[in-house]
Short mmCIF file of C-alpha atoms in Angstrom, two decimals:
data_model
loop_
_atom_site.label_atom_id
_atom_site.label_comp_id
_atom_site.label_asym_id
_atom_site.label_seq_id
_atom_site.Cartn_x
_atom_site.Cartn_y
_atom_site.Cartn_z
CA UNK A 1299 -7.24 10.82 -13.25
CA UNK A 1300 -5.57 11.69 -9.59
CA UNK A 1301 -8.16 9.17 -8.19
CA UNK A 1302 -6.76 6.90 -10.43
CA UNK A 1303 -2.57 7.96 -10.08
CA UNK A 1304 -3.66 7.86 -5.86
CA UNK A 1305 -4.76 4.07 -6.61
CA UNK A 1306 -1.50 3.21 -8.19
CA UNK A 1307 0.80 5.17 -5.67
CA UNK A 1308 -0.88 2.72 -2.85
CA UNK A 1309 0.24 0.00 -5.28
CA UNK A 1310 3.36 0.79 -4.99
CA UNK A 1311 3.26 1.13 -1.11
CA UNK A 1312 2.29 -2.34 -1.31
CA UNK A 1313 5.28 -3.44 -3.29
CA UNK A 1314 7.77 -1.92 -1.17
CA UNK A 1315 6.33 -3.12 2.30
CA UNK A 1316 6.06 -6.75 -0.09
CA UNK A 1317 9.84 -5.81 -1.06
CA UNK A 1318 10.73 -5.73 2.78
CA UNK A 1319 9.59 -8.56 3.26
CA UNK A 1320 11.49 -10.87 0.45
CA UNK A 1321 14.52 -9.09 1.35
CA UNK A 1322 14.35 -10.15 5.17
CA UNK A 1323 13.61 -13.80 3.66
CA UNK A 1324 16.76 -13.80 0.95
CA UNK A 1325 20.26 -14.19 0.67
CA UNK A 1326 22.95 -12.47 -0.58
CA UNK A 1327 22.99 -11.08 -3.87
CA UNK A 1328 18.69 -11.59 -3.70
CA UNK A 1329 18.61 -9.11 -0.72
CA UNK A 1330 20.50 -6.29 -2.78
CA UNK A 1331 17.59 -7.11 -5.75
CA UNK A 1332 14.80 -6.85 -3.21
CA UNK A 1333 16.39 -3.51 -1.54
CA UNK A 1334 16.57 -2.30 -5.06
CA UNK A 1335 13.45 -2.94 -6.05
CA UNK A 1336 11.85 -1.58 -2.73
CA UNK A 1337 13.72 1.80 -3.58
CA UNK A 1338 12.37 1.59 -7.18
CA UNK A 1339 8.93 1.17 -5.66
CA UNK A 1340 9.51 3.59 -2.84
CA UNK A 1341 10.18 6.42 -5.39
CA UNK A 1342 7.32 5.47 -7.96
CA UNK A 1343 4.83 5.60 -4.85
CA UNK A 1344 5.77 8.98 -3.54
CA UNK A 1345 5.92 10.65 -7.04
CA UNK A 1346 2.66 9.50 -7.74
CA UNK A 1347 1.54 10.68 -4.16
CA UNK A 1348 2.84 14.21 -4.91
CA UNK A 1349 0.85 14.15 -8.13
CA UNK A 1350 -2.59 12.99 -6.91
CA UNK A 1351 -2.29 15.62 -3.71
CA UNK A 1352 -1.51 18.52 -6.29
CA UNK A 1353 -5.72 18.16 -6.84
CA UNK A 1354 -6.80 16.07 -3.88
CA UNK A 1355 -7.26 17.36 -0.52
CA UNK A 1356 -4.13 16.12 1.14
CA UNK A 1357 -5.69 14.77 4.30
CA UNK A 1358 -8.40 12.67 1.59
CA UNK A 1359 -5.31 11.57 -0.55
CA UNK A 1360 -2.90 10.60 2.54
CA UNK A 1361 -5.76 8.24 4.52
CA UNK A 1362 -6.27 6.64 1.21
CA UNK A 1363 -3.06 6.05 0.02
CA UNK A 1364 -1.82 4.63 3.52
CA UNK A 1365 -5.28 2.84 3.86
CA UNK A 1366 -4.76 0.74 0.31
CA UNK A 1367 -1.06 0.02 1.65
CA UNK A 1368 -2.42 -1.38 4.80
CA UNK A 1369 -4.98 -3.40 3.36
CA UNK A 1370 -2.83 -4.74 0.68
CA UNK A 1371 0.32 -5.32 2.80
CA UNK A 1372 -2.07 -7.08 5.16
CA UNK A 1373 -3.33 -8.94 2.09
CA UNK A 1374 -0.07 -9.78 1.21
CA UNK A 1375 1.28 -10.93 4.25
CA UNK A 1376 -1.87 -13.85 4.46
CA UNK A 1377 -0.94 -14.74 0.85
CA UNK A 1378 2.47 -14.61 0.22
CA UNK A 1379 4.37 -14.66 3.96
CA UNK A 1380 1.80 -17.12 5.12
CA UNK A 1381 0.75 -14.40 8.05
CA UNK A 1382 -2.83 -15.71 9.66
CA UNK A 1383 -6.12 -14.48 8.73
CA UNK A 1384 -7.91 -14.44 12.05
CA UNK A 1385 -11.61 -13.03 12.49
CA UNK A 1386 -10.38 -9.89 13.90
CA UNK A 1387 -7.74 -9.01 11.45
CA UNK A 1388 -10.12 -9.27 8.42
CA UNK A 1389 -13.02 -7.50 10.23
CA UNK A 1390 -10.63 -4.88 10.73
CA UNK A 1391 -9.29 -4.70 7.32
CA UNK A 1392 -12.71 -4.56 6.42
CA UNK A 1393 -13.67 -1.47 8.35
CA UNK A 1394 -10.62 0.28 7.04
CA UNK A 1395 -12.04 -0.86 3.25
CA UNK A 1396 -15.09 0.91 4.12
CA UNK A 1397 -13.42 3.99 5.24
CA UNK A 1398 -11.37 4.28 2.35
CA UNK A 1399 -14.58 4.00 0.33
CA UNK A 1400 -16.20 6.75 2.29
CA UNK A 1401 -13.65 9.17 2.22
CA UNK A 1402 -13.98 8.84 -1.43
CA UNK A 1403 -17.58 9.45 -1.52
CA UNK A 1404 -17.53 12.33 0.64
CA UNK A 1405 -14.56 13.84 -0.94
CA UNK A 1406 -14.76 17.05 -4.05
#
């Protein structure tokens, strides 16, 4: 179960970076929804953080939590903000895929 609350937590980190990034596109009114909702976001990730690292070894539970928020913000950014998808960034996203896998092998 904190495998699966650690999943949704990096999520979340996803939807606040994805947040940011609307809000520096939008106007007016739009911003304040996209700061909003990036708060909203901010808060469900870190609660579910806490929860995960009250069973997971913290330094397990931190590099995968940031690792699914890189790879999906990176994700994000090709897909939604248009951001290119050169060689190098995917063959890096994909070594930080298979680290986040590994940890969870090794990990208790």
């Amino acid at each position: 179960m904190n495998w699966i609350l650690l999943i949704i937590a990096g999520l979340f980190e996803v939807a606040f970076a994805a947040c940011l990034g609307k809000a520096k596109e939008s106007t007016g009114i739009e911003t304040t929804y996209w700061y909003i909702g990036f708060l909203v976001c901010l808060s469900i990730s870190m609660i579910l953080l806490v929860r995960a690292t009250q069973e997971l070894p913290i330094g397990t539970a931190y590099a995968v939590w940031t690792g699914i928020g890189a790879v999906g913000t990176v994700l994000v950014g090709v897909f939604v903000f248009k951001e290119p998808a050169t060689f190098w960034r995917l063959f890096f996203i994909s070594t930080l895929i298979i680290s986040i896998v590994g940890l969870k092998v090794v990990s208790h």
